[in-house]
mmCIF file of N, CA and C in Angstrom:
data_model
loop_
_atom_site.group_PDB
_atom_site.id
_atom_site.type_symbol
_atom_site.label_atom_id
_atom_site.label_comp_id
_atom_site.label_asym_id
_atom_site.label_seq_id
_atom_site.Cartn_x
_atom_site.Cartn_y
_atom_site.Cartn_z
ATOM 1 N N TYR A 1 28.056 0.283 -1.765
ATOM 2 C CA TYR A 1 27.648 1.495 -2.446
ATOM 3 C C TYR A 1 26.844 2.333 -1.460
ATOM 4 N N ASP A 2 27.227 3.572 -1.260
ATOM 5 C CA ASP A 2 26.473 4.460 -0.381
ATOM 6 C C ASP A 2 25.375 5.162 -1.198
ATOM 7 N N ALA A 3 24.619 6.056 -0.542
ATOM 8 C CA ALA A 3 23.508 6.738 -1.205
ATOM 9 C C ALA A 3 23.960 7.502 -2.447
ATOM 10 N N ALA A 4 25.101 8.161 -2.382
ATOM 11 C CA ALA A 4 25.594 8.925 -3.542
ATOM 12 C C ALA A 4 25.900 8.000 -4.713
ATOM 13 N N ALA A 5 26.479 6.858 -4.453
ATOM 14 C CA ALA A 5 26.790 5.896 -5.522
ATOM 15 C C ALA A 5 25.511 5.322 -6.121
ATOM 16 N N ILE A 6 24.516 5.069 -5.284
ATOM 17 C CA ILE A 6 23.236 4.567 -5.783
ATOM 18 C C ILE A 6 22.574 5.617 -6.670
ATOM 19 N N GLU A 7 22.636 6.893 -6.255
ATOM 20 C CA GLU A 7 22.001 7.965 -7.027
ATOM 21 C C GLU A 7 22.723 8.257 -8.340
ATOM 22 N N LYS A 8 23.948 7.804 -8.493
ATOM 23 C CA LYS A 8 24.628 7.939 -9.791
ATOM 24 C C LYS A 8 24.019 6.993 -10.821
ATOM 25 N N VAL A 9 23.350 5.947 -10.361
ATOM 26 C CA VAL A 9 22.762 4.944 -11.249
ATOM 27 C C VAL A 9 21.240 5.064 -11.287
ATOM 28 N N ASN A 10 20.602 5.073 -10.127
ATOM 29 C CA ASN A 10 19.134 5.130 -10.044
ATOM 30 C C ASN A 10 18.654 6.582 -10.004
ATOM 31 N N PRO A 11 17.501 6.871 -10.614
ATOM 32 C CA PRO A 11 16.994 8.240 -10.625
ATOM 33 C C PRO A 11 16.227 8.652 -9.363
ATOM 34 N N HIS A 12 15.934 7.742 -8.460
ATOM 35 C CA HIS A 12 15.100 8.025 -7.291
ATOM 36 C C HIS A 12 15.791 8.978 -6.319
ATOM 37 N N ARG A 13 15.024 9.948 -5.829
ATOM 38 C CA ARG A 13 15.563 10.963 -4.928
ATOM 39 C C ARG A 13 14.605 11.194 -3.765
ATOM 40 N N GLY A 14 15.138 11.821 -2.733
ATOM 41 C CA GLY A 14 14.326 12.210 -1.588
ATOM 42 C C GLY A 14 13.616 11.030 -0.955
ATOM 43 N N ALA A 15 12.358 11.254 -0.605
ATOM 44 C CA ALA A 15 11.571 10.224 0.075
ATOM 45 C C ALA A 15 11.345 8.985 -0.784
ATOM 46 N N MET A 16 11.570 9.098 -2.086
ATOM 47 C CA MET A 16 11.347 7.937 -2.953
ATOM 48 C C MET A 16 12.607 7.107 -3.219
ATOM 49 N N ARG A 17 13.749 7.506 -2.672
ATOM 50 C CA ARG A 17 14.906 6.589 -2.725
ATOM 51 C C ARG A 17 14.746 5.674 -1.531
ATOM 52 N N LEU A 18 14.439 4.411 -1.791
ATOM 53 C CA LEU A 18 14.056 3.495 -0.728
ATOM 54 C C LEU A 18 15.156 2.512 -0.331
ATOM 55 N N ILE A 19 16.341 2.654 -0.887
ATOM 56 C CA ILE A 19 17.477 1.875 -0.393
ATOM 57 C C ILE A 19 18.552 2.853 0.076
ATOM 58 N N ASP A 20 19.050 2.611 1.282
ATOM 59 C CA ASP A 20 20.050 3.499 1.870
ATOM 60 C C ASP A 20 21.454 3.191 1.387
ATOM 61 N N LYS A 21 21.761 1.920 1.268
ATOM 62 C CA LYS A 21 23.090 1.515 0.775
ATOM 63 C C LYS A 21 23.033 0.076 0.310
ATOM 64 N N ILE A 22 23.968 -0.261 -0.541
ATOM 65 C CA ILE A 22 24.137 -1.640 -0.990
ATOM 66 C C ILE A 22 25.347 -2.168 -0.238
ATOM 67 N N VAL A 23 25.111 -3.180 0.581
ATOM 68 C CA VAL A 23 26.139 -3.653 1.496
ATOM 69 C C VAL A 23 26.868 -4.896 0.998
ATOM 70 N N TYR A 24 26.352 -5.510 -0.068
ATOM 71 C CA TYR A 24 27.016 -6.698 -0.620
ATOM 72 C C TYR A 24 26.704 -6.787 -2.103
ATOM 73 N N ALA A 25 27.692 -7.154 -2.880
ATOM 74 C CA ALA A 25 27.489 -7.399 -4.310
ATOM 75 C C ALA A 25 28.585 -8.328 -4.804
ATOM 76 N N THR A 26 28.179 -9.361 -5.556
ATOM 77 C CA THR A 26 29.184 -10.189 -6.206
ATOM 78 C C THR A 26 29.797 -9.373 -7.336
ATOM 79 N N ASP A 27 30.935 -9.779 -7.820
ATOM 80 C CA ASP A 27 31.620 -9.035 -8.881
ATOM 81 C C ASP A 27 30.740 -8.840 -10.110
ATOM 82 N N ASP A 28 29.935 -9.846 -10.442
ATOM 83 C CA ASP A 28 29.076 -9.750 -11.629
ATOM 84 C C ASP A 28 27.679 -9.202 -11.313
ATOM 85 N N LEU A 29 27.437 -8.802 -10.065
ATOM 86 C CA LEU A 29 26.175 -8.241 -9.591
ATOM 87 C C LEU A 29 24.988 -9.213 -9.671
ATOM 88 N N THR A 30 25.257 -10.494 -9.801
ATOM 89 C CA THR A 30 24.160 -11.464 -9.812
ATOM 90 C C THR A 30 23.471 -11.513 -8.456
ATOM 91 N N TYR A 31 24.243 -11.378 -7.398
ATOM 92 C CA TYR A 31 23.692 -11.382 -6.044
ATOM 93 C C TYR A 31 24.065 -10.074 -5.357
ATOM 94 N N THR A 32 23.054 -9.397 -4.821
ATOM 95 C CA THR A 32 23.289 -8.143 -4.117
ATOM 96 C C THR A 32 22.425 -8.100 -2.857
ATOM 97 N N MET A 33 22.821 -7.234 -1.946
ATOM 98 C CA MET A 33 22.027 -7.001 -0.747
ATOM 99 C C MET A 33 22.081 -5.522 -0.410
ATOM 100 N N ALA A 34 20.923 -4.945 -0.202
ATOM 101 C CA ALA A 34 20.809 -3.537 0.190
ATOM 102 C C ALA A 34 20.100 -3.474 1.534
ATOM 103 N N CYS A 35 20.152 -2.303 2.144
ATOM 104 C CA CYS A 35 19.407 -2.138 3.394
ATOM 105 C C CYS A 35 18.713 -0.792 3.415
ATOM 106 N N ARG A 36 17.678 -0.761 4.238
ATOM 107 C CA ARG A 36 16.914 0.462 4.475
ATOM 108 C C ARG A 36 16.609 0.511 5.962
ATOM 109 N N ASP A 37 17.021 1.597 6.588
ATOM 110 C CA ASP A 37 16.675 1.820 7.983
ATOM 111 C C ASP A 37 15.348 2.559 8.016
ATOM 112 N N VAL A 38 14.322 1.899 8.486
ATOM 113 C CA VAL A 38 12.976 2.458 8.500
ATOM 114 C C VAL A 38 12.860 3.394 9.704
ATOM 115 N N ARG A 39 12.541 4.666 9.417
ATOM 116 C CA ARG A 39 12.530 5.707 10.453
ATOM 117 C C ARG A 39 11.099 6.099 10.840
ATOM 118 N N ASP A 40 10.974 6.691 11.996
ATOM 119 C CA ASP A 40 9.646 7.107 12.464
ATOM 120 C C ASP A 40 9.230 8.487 11.944
ATOM 121 N N ASP A 41 10.087 9.141 11.155
ATOM 122 C CA ASP A 41 9.740 10.446 10.595
ATOM 123 C C ASP A 41 9.436 10.381 9.095
ATOM 124 N N GLU A 42 9.169 9.200 8.570
ATOM 125 C CA GLU A 42 8.914 9.058 7.135
ATOM 126 C C GLU A 42 7.494 9.498 6.784
ATOM 127 N N PHE A 43 7.284 9.855 5.523
ATOM 128 C CA PHE A 43 6.028 10.464 5.081
ATOM 129 C C PHE A 43 4.809 9.580 5.321
ATOM 130 N N TRP A 44 4.954 8.286 5.320
ATOM 131 C CA TRP A 44 3.830 7.367 5.427
ATOM 132 C C TRP A 44 3.416 7.071 6.873
ATOM 133 N N VAL A 45 4.284 7.376 7.849
ATOM 134 C CA VAL A 45 4.049 6.983 9.242
ATOM 135 C C VAL A 45 2.731 7.524 9.813
ATOM 136 N N PRO A 46 2.413 8.823 9.656
ATOM 137 C CA PRO A 46 1.178 9.318 10.271
ATOM 138 C C PRO A 46 -0.098 8.683 9.720
ATOM 139 N N GLY A 47 -0.070 8.256 8.466
ATOM 140 C CA GLY A 47 -1.304 7.799 7.837
ATOM 141 C C GLY A 47 -1.428 6.312 7.584
ATOM 142 N N HIS A 48 -0.336 5.577 7.619
ATOM 143 C CA HIS A 48 -0.437 4.138 7.336
ATOM 144 C C HIS A 48 -0.548 3.389 8.650
ATOM 145 N N ILE A 49 -1.751 3.402 9.132
ATOM 146 C CA ILE A 49 -2.199 2.812 10.387
ATOM 147 C C ILE A 49 -1.793 3.713 11.560
ATOM 148 N N PRO A 50 -2.526 4.805 11.770
ATOM 149 C CA PRO A 50 -2.234 5.701 12.891
ATOM 150 C C PRO A 50 -2.172 4.941 14.225
ATOM 151 N N GLY A 51 -1.130 5.242 14.982
ATOM 152 C CA GLY A 51 -0.926 4.571 16.256
ATOM 153 C C GLY A 51 -0.229 3.230 16.151
ATOM 154 N N ARG A 52 -0.138 2.702 14.940
ATOM 155 C CA ARG A 52 0.535 1.418 14.706
ATOM 156 C C ARG A 52 1.148 1.443 13.303
ATOM 157 N N PRO A 53 2.156 2.287 13.082
ATOM 158 C CA PRO A 53 2.694 2.445 11.721
ATOM 159 C C PRO A 53 3.341 1.159 11.199
ATOM 160 N N ILE A 54 2.949 0.818 9.983
ATOM 161 C CA ILE A 54 3.490 -0.359 9.295
ATOM 162 C C ILE A 54 3.995 0.092 7.933
ATOM 163 N N PHE A 55 5.263 -0.204 7.621
ATOM 164 C CA PHE A 55 5.848 0.136 6.328
ATOM 165 C C PHE A 55 5.003 -0.516 5.238
ATOM 166 N N PRO A 56 4.459 0.259 4.311
ATOM 167 C CA PRO A 56 3.563 -0.289 3.294
ATOM 168 C C PRO A 56 4.245 -1.352 2.410
ATOM 169 N N GLY A 57 3.488 -2.397 2.146
ATOM 170 C CA GLY A 57 3.999 -3.477 1.305
ATOM 171 C C GLY A 57 4.429 -2.993 -0.068
ATOM 172 N N VAL A 58 3.693 -2.048 -0.628
ATOM 173 C CA VAL A 58 4.044 -1.530 -1.946
ATOM 174 C C VAL A 58 5.417 -0.850 -1.915
ATOM 175 N N LEU A 59 5.770 -0.235 -0.770
ATOM 176 C CA LEU A 59 7.087 0.391 -0.655
ATOM 177 C C LEU A 59 8.178 -0.666 -0.470
ATOM 178 N N MET A 60 7.849 -1.784 0.177
ATOM 179 C CA MET A 60 8.810 -2.893 0.247
ATOM 180 C C MET A 60 9.133 -3.383 -1.162
ATOM 181 N N LEU A 61 8.086 -3.552 -1.964
ATOM 182 C CA LEU A 61 8.296 -4.005 -3.347
ATOM 183 C C LEU A 61 9.077 -2.975 -4.148
ATOM 184 N N GLU A 62 8.786 -1.699 -3.950
ATOM 185 C CA GLU A 62 9.525 -0.641 -4.641
ATOM 186 C C GLU A 62 10.999 -0.663 -4.248
ATOM 187 N N ALA A 63 11.288 -0.903 -2.967
ATOM 188 C CA ALA A 63 12.681 -1.004 -2.535
ATOM 189 C C ALA A 63 13.381 -2.161 -3.249
ATOM 190 N N GLY A 64 12.689 -3.293 -3.356
ATOM 191 C CA GLY A 64 13.253 -4.429 -4.098
ATOM 192 C C GLY A 64 13.464 -4.094 -5.566
ATOM 193 N N ALA A 65 12.502 -3.384 -6.151
ATOM 194 C CA ALA A 65 12.619 -2.987 -7.557
ATOM 195 C C ALA A 65 13.777 -2.015 -7.756
ATOM 196 N N GLN A 66 14.019 -1.136 -6.793
ATOM 197 C CA GLN A 66 15.131 -0.195 -6.917
ATOM 198 C C GLN A 66 16.473 -0.918 -6.871
ATOM 199 N N LEU A 67 16.583 -1.945 -6.047
ATOM 200 C CA LEU A 67 17.829 -2.721 -6.031
ATOM 201 C C LEU A 67 17.990 -3.467 -7.354
ATOM 202 N N ALA A 68 16.918 -4.082 -7.828
ATOM 203 C CA ALA A 68 16.970 -4.777 -9.117
ATOM 204 C C ALA A 68 17.316 -3.805 -10.249
ATOM 205 N N SER A 69 16.750 -2.609 -10.205
ATOM 206 C CA SER A 69 17.042 -1.593 -11.206
ATOM 207 C C SER A 69 18.512 -1.202 -11.186
ATOM 208 N N PHE A 70 19.062 -0.989 -9.994
ATOM 209 C CA PHE A 70 20.471 -0.646 -9.864
ATOM 210 C C PHE A 70 21.346 -1.703 -10.550
ATOM 211 N N VAL A 71 21.021 -2.963 -10.317
ATOM 212 C CA VAL A 71 21.790 -4.062 -10.910
ATOM 213 C C VAL A 71 21.696 -4.017 -12.439
ATOM 214 N N CYS A 72 20.474 -3.935 -12.948
ATOM 215 C CA CYS A 72 20.286 -3.973 -14.405
ATOM 216 C C CYS A 72 20.878 -2.757 -15.103
ATOM 217 N N LEU A 73 20.675 -1.579 -14.536
ATOM 218 C CA LEU A 73 21.237 -0.374 -15.135
ATOM 219 C C LEU A 73 22.759 -0.420 -15.134
ATOM 220 N N SER A 74 23.340 -0.930 -14.052
ATOM 221 C CA SER A 74 24.798 -1.036 -13.967
ATOM 222 C C SER A 74 25.341 -2.003 -15.001
ATOM 223 N N LYS A 75 24.643 -3.105 -15.206
ATOM 224 C CA LYS A 75 25.122 -4.129 -16.141
ATOM 225 C C LYS A 75 24.893 -3.754 -17.602
ATOM 226 N N GLN A 76 23.773 -3.064 -17.891
ATOM 227 C CA GLN A 76 23.425 -2.776 -19.280
ATOM 228 C C GLN A 76 23.860 -1.397 -19.740
ATOM 229 N N GLY A 77 24.193 -0.511 -18.825
ATOM 230 C CA GLY A 77 24.610 0.832 -19.219
ATOM 231 C C GLY A 77 23.501 1.647 -19.850
ATOM 232 N N ILE A 78 22.245 1.415 -19.432
ATOM 233 C CA ILE A 78 21.114 2.183 -19.944
ATOM 234 C C ILE A 78 20.710 3.203 -18.884
ATOM 235 N N GLU A 79 19.806 4.119 -19.240
ATOM 236 C CA GLU A 79 19.452 5.209 -18.328
ATOM 237 C C GLU A 79 18.309 4.913 -17.384
ATOM 238 N N PHE A 80 17.312 4.125 -17.814
ATOM 239 C CA PHE A 80 16.128 3.954 -16.979
ATOM 240 C C PHE A 80 15.553 2.562 -17.136
ATOM 241 N N MET A 81 15.191 1.964 -16.011
ATOM 242 C CA MET A 81 14.537 0.663 -15.998
ATOM 243 C C MET A 81 13.165 0.854 -15.371
ATOM 244 N N GLY A 82 12.118 0.539 -16.131
ATOM 245 C CA GLY A 82 10.759 0.693 -15.622
ATOM 246 C C GLY A 82 10.267 -0.575 -14.952
ATOM 247 N N PHE A 83 9.330 -0.413 -14.045
ATOM 248 C CA PHE A 83 8.691 -1.505 -13.332
ATOM 249 C C PHE A 83 7.673 -2.117 -14.293
ATOM 250 N N ALA A 84 7.860 -3.348 -14.737
ATOM 251 C CA ALA A 84 6.971 -3.945 -15.728
ATOM 252 C C ALA A 84 6.036 -5.000 -15.146
ATOM 253 N N GLY A 85 6.345 -5.519 -13.969
ATOM 254 C CA GLY A 85 5.447 -6.511 -13.401
ATOM 255 C C GLY A 85 6.006 -7.176 -12.159
ATOM 256 N N LEU A 86 5.141 -7.956 -11.548
ATOM 257 C CA LEU A 86 5.477 -8.720 -10.354
ATOM 258 C C LEU A 86 4.924 -10.131 -10.507
ATOM 259 N N GLU A 87 5.635 -11.084 -9.960
ATOM 260 C CA GLU A 87 5.152 -12.459 -9.902
ATOM 261 C C GLU A 87 5.438 -13.002 -8.511
ATOM 262 N N ASP A 88 4.606 -13.921 -8.093
ATOM 263 C CA ASP A 88 4.841 -14.682 -6.864
ATOM 264 C C ASP A 88 5.081 -13.796 -5.643
ATOM 265 N N VAL A 89 4.288 -12.752 -5.489
ATOM 266 C CA VAL A 89 4.438 -11.838 -4.360
ATOM 267 C C VAL A 89 3.817 -12.456 -3.109
ATOM 268 N N LYS A 90 4.579 -12.420 -2.039
ATOM 269 C CA LYS A 90 4.075 -12.896 -0.746
ATOM 270 C C LYS A 90 4.599 -11.975 0.342
ATOM 271 N N PHE A 91 3.693 -11.540 1.218
ATOM 272 C CA PHE A 91 4.077 -10.795 2.410
ATOM 273 C C PHE A 91 3.982 -11.746 3.585
ATOM 274 N N ARG A 92 5.038 -11.772 4.382
ATOM 275 C CA ARG A 92 5.116 -12.757 5.465
ATOM 276 C C ARG A 92 5.305 -12.123 6.843
ATOM 277 N N GLY A 93 5.448 -10.812 6.890
ATOM 278 C CA GLY A 93 5.654 -10.150 8.168
ATOM 279 C C GLY A 93 5.559 -8.644 8.023
ATOM 280 N N GLN A 94 5.597 -7.961 9.148
ATOM 281 C CA GLN A 94 5.499 -6.511 9.164
ATOM 282 C C GLN A 94 6.871 -5.874 9.331
ATOM 283 N N VAL A 95 6.970 -4.656 8.823
ATOM 284 C CA VAL A 95 8.162 -3.827 8.996
ATOM 285 C C VAL A 95 7.671 -2.539 9.653
ATOM 286 N N VAL A 96 8.327 -2.148 10.727
ATOM 287 C CA VAL A 96 7.888 -0.975 11.488
ATOM 288 C C VAL A 96 9.069 -0.033 11.696
ATOM 289 N N PRO A 97 8.784 1.240 12.040
ATOM 290 C CA PRO A 97 9.879 2.168 12.321
ATOM 291 C C PRO A 97 10.834 1.581 13.369
ATOM 292 N N GLY A 98 12.123 1.776 13.106
ATOM 293 C CA GLY A 98 13.165 1.215 13.953
ATOM 294 C C GLY A 98 13.759 -0.060 13.381
ATOM 295 N N ASP A 99 13.069 -0.695 12.420
ATOM 296 C CA ASP A 99 13.577 -1.920 11.786
ATOM 297 C C ASP A 99 14.600 -1.589 10.718
ATOM 298 N N ARG A 100 15.542 -2.483 10.529
ATOM 299 C CA ARG A 100 16.414 -2.445 9.357
ATOM 300 C C ARG A 100 15.892 -3.510 8.405
ATOM 301 N N LEU A 101 15.479 -3.072 7.234
ATOM 302 C CA LEU A 101 14.998 -3.975 6.191
ATOM 303 C C LEU A 101 16.172 -4.296 5.280
ATOM 304 N N ASP A 102 16.568 -5.562 5.263
ATOM 305 C CA ASP A 102 17.599 -6.030 4.338
ATOM 306 C C ASP A 102 16.898 -6.582 3.115
ATOM 307 N N ILE A 103 17.352 -6.183 1.937
ATOM 308 C CA ILE A 103 16.755 -6.611 0.678
ATOM 309 C C ILE A 103 17.796 -7.417 -0.077
ATOM 310 N N LEU A 104 17.456 -8.656 -0.359
ATOM 311 C CA LEU A 104 18.336 -9.559 -1.092
ATOM 312 C C LEU A 104 17.828 -9.678 -2.518
ATOM 313 N N CYS A 105 18.733 -9.691 -3.464
ATOM 314 C CA CYS A 105 18.339 -9.728 -4.871
ATOM 315 C C CYS A 105 19.215 -10.715 -5.635
ATOM 316 N N GLU A 106 18.552 -11.550 -6.414
ATOM 317 C CA GLU A 106 19.249 -12.442 -7.343
ATOM 318 C C GLU A 106 18.777 -12.097 -8.750
ATOM 319 N N LEU A 107 19.705 -11.698 -9.608
ATOM 320 C CA LEU A 107 19.364 -11.433 -11.005
ATOM 321 C C LEU A 107 19.168 -12.778 -11.697
ATOM 322 N N VAL A 108 17.946 -13.033 -12.151
ATOM 323 C CA VAL A 108 17.597 -14.319 -12.744
ATOM 324 C C VAL A 108 17.731 -14.286 -14.261
ATOM 325 N N GLU A 109 17.333 -13.167 -14.860
ATOM 326 C CA GLU A 109 17.347 -13.053 -16.318
ATOM 327 C C GLU A 109 17.583 -11.607 -16.709
ATOM 328 N N LEU A 110 18.444 -11.399 -17.682
ATOM 329 C CA LEU A 110 18.687 -10.051 -18.190
ATOM 330 C C LEU A 110 18.784 -10.120 -19.701
ATOM 331 N N ARG A 111 17.769 -9.556 -20.342
ATOM 332 C CA ARG A 111 17.711 -9.498 -21.806
ATOM 333 C C ARG A 111 17.629 -8.036 -22.216
ATOM 334 N N ALA A 112 17.682 -7.790 -23.503
ATOM 335 C CA ALA A 112 17.635 -6.408 -23.996
ATOM 336 C C ALA A 112 16.325 -5.717 -23.640
ATOM 337 N N ARG A 113 15.208 -6.451 -23.604
ATOM 338 C CA ARG A 113 13.897 -5.838 -23.368
ATOM 339 C C ARG A 113 13.235 -6.241 -22.056
ATOM 340 N N ARG A 114 13.919 -7.091 -21.241
ATOM 341 C CA ARG A 114 13.276 -7.524 -20.001
ATOM 342 C C ARG A 114 14.299 -8.072 -19.020
ATOM 343 N N SER A 115 14.017 -7.836 -17.754
ATOM 344 C CA SER A 115 14.835 -8.437 -16.704
ATOM 345 C C SER A 115 13.908 -9.080 -15.681
ATOM 346 N N LYS A 116 14.444 -10.082 -14.992
ATOM 347 C CA LYS A 116 13.709 -10.707 -13.887
ATOM 348 C C LYS A 116 14.684 -10.856 -12.728
ATOM 349 N N SER A 117 14.224 -10.432 -11.559
ATOM 350 C CA SER A 117 15.052 -10.517 -10.355
ATOM 351 C C SER A 117 14.205 -11.056 -9.210
ATOM 352 N N ARG A 118 14.761 -12.027 -8.522
ATOM 353 C CA ARG A 118 14.104 -12.567 -7.325
ATOM 354 C C ARG A 118 14.566 -11.742 -6.134
ATOM 355 N N VAL A 119 13.621 -11.178 -5.384
ATOM 356 C CA VAL A 119 13.970 -10.363 -4.230
ATOM 357 C C VAL A 119 13.293 -10.908 -2.977
ATOM 358 N N GLN A 120 13.958 -10.681 -1.861
ATOM 359 C CA GLN A 120 13.411 -11.024 -0.560
ATOM 360 C C GLN A 120 13.719 -9.886 0.399
ATOM 361 N N GLY A 121 12.813 -9.639 1.325
ATOM 362 C CA GLY A 121 13.042 -8.669 2.387
ATOM 363 C C GLY A 121 13.114 -9.394 3.709
ATOM 364 N N VAL A 122 14.108 -9.043 4.508
ATOM 365 C CA VAL A 122 14.341 -9.708 5.777
ATOM 366 C C VAL A 122 14.542 -8.647 6.856
ATOM 367 N N VAL A 123 13.933 -8.859 8.004
ATOM 368 C CA VAL A 123 14.176 -8.037 9.196
ATOM 369 C C VAL A 123 14.691 -8.989 10.264
ATOM 370 N N GLY A 124 15.955 -8.780 10.670
ATOM 371 C CA GLY A 124 16.567 -9.716 11.612
ATOM 372 C C GLY A 124 16.636 -11.096 10.993
ATOM 373 N N ASP A 125 15.962 -12.045 11.608
ATOM 374 C CA ASP A 125 15.938 -13.400 11.053
ATOM 375 C C ASP A 125 14.569 -13.755 10.463
ATOM 376 N N ARG A 126 13.727 -12.717 10.218
ATOM 377 C CA ARG A 126 12.374 -12.935 9.708
ATOM 378 C C ARG A 126 12.254 -12.531 8.241
ATOM 379 N N LEU A 127 11.780 -13.450 7.412
ATOM 380 C CA LEU A 127 11.438 -13.138 6.028
ATOM 381 C C LEU A 127 10.126 -12.364 6.046
ATOM 382 N N VAL A 128 10.117 -11.138 5.478
ATOM 383 C CA VAL A 128 8.901 -10.323 5.517
ATOM 384 C C VAL A 128 8.215 -10.188 4.156
ATOM 385 N N PHE A 129 8.969 -10.364 3.077
ATOM 386 C CA PHE A 129 8.326 -10.391 1.763
ATOM 387 C C PHE A 129 9.245 -11.093 0.770
ATOM 388 N N GLU A 130 8.627 -11.528 -0.321
ATOM 389 C CA GLU A 130 9.384 -12.086 -1.445
ATOM 390 C C GLU A 130 8.594 -11.830 -2.718
ATOM 391 N N ALA A 131 9.309 -11.715 -3.826
ATOM 392 C CA ALA A 131 8.656 -11.448 -5.104
ATOM 393 C C ALA A 131 9.653 -11.634 -6.246
ATOM 394 N N MET A 132 9.110 -11.810 -7.430
ATOM 395 C CA MET A 132 9.892 -11.753 -8.665
ATOM 396 C C MET A 132 9.556 -10.410 -9.297
ATOM 397 N N ILE A 133 10.597 -9.587 -9.476
ATOM 398 C CA ILE A 133 10.444 -8.250 -10.057
ATOM 399 C C ILE A 133 10.763 -8.337 -11.550
ATOM 400 N N ILE A 134 9.881 -7.821 -12.369
ATOM 401 C CA ILE A 134 10.109 -7.779 -13.810
ATOM 402 C C ILE A 134 10.341 -6.331 -14.195
ATOM 403 N N GLY A 135 11.441 -6.092 -14.881
ATOM 404 C CA GLY A 135 11.793 -4.745 -15.310
ATOM 405 C C GLY A 135 11.876 -4.666 -16.823
ATOM 406 N N MET A 136 11.743 -3.446 -17.344
ATOM 407 C CA MET A 136 11.834 -3.219 -18.782
ATOM 408 C C MET A 136 12.545 -1.891 -19.024
ATOM 409 N N PRO A 137 13.620 -1.914 -19.827
ATOM 410 C CA PRO A 137 14.293 -0.649 -20.143
ATOM 411 C C PRO A 137 13.353 0.276 -20.913
ATOM 412 N N LEU A 138 13.378 1.550 -20.536
ATOM 413 C CA LEU A 138 12.532 2.539 -21.213
ATOM 414 C C LEU A 138 13.370 3.664 -21.750
#
């Protein structure tokens, strides 16, 4: 799925669309992988550690939530999935401009009022974050 296909499902636009494309998906969307090419001209670079820009952890989690949202919205045919919570969040490495952040997602639970997705962020062969994303249709 390219950016246009993602935007047909997810409402995020401009600087807040944090996944560039979905490069892998099983037929049932239980397992997906998206990527984000982290650039040196992004809005956070000048201020998130001047002289040593580090992609903010909260944006890594948002990227994971956007992939999870894409999966849930596609499967349920609803308009909006809100961020309802996080569990088991761990940051294990840094992401800097020039990195490609791969986001892996496993849909763990999908109910009418709640979803849970296990996400991981990887740069090269390094795990940089992991979390359980909880979503709620709104």
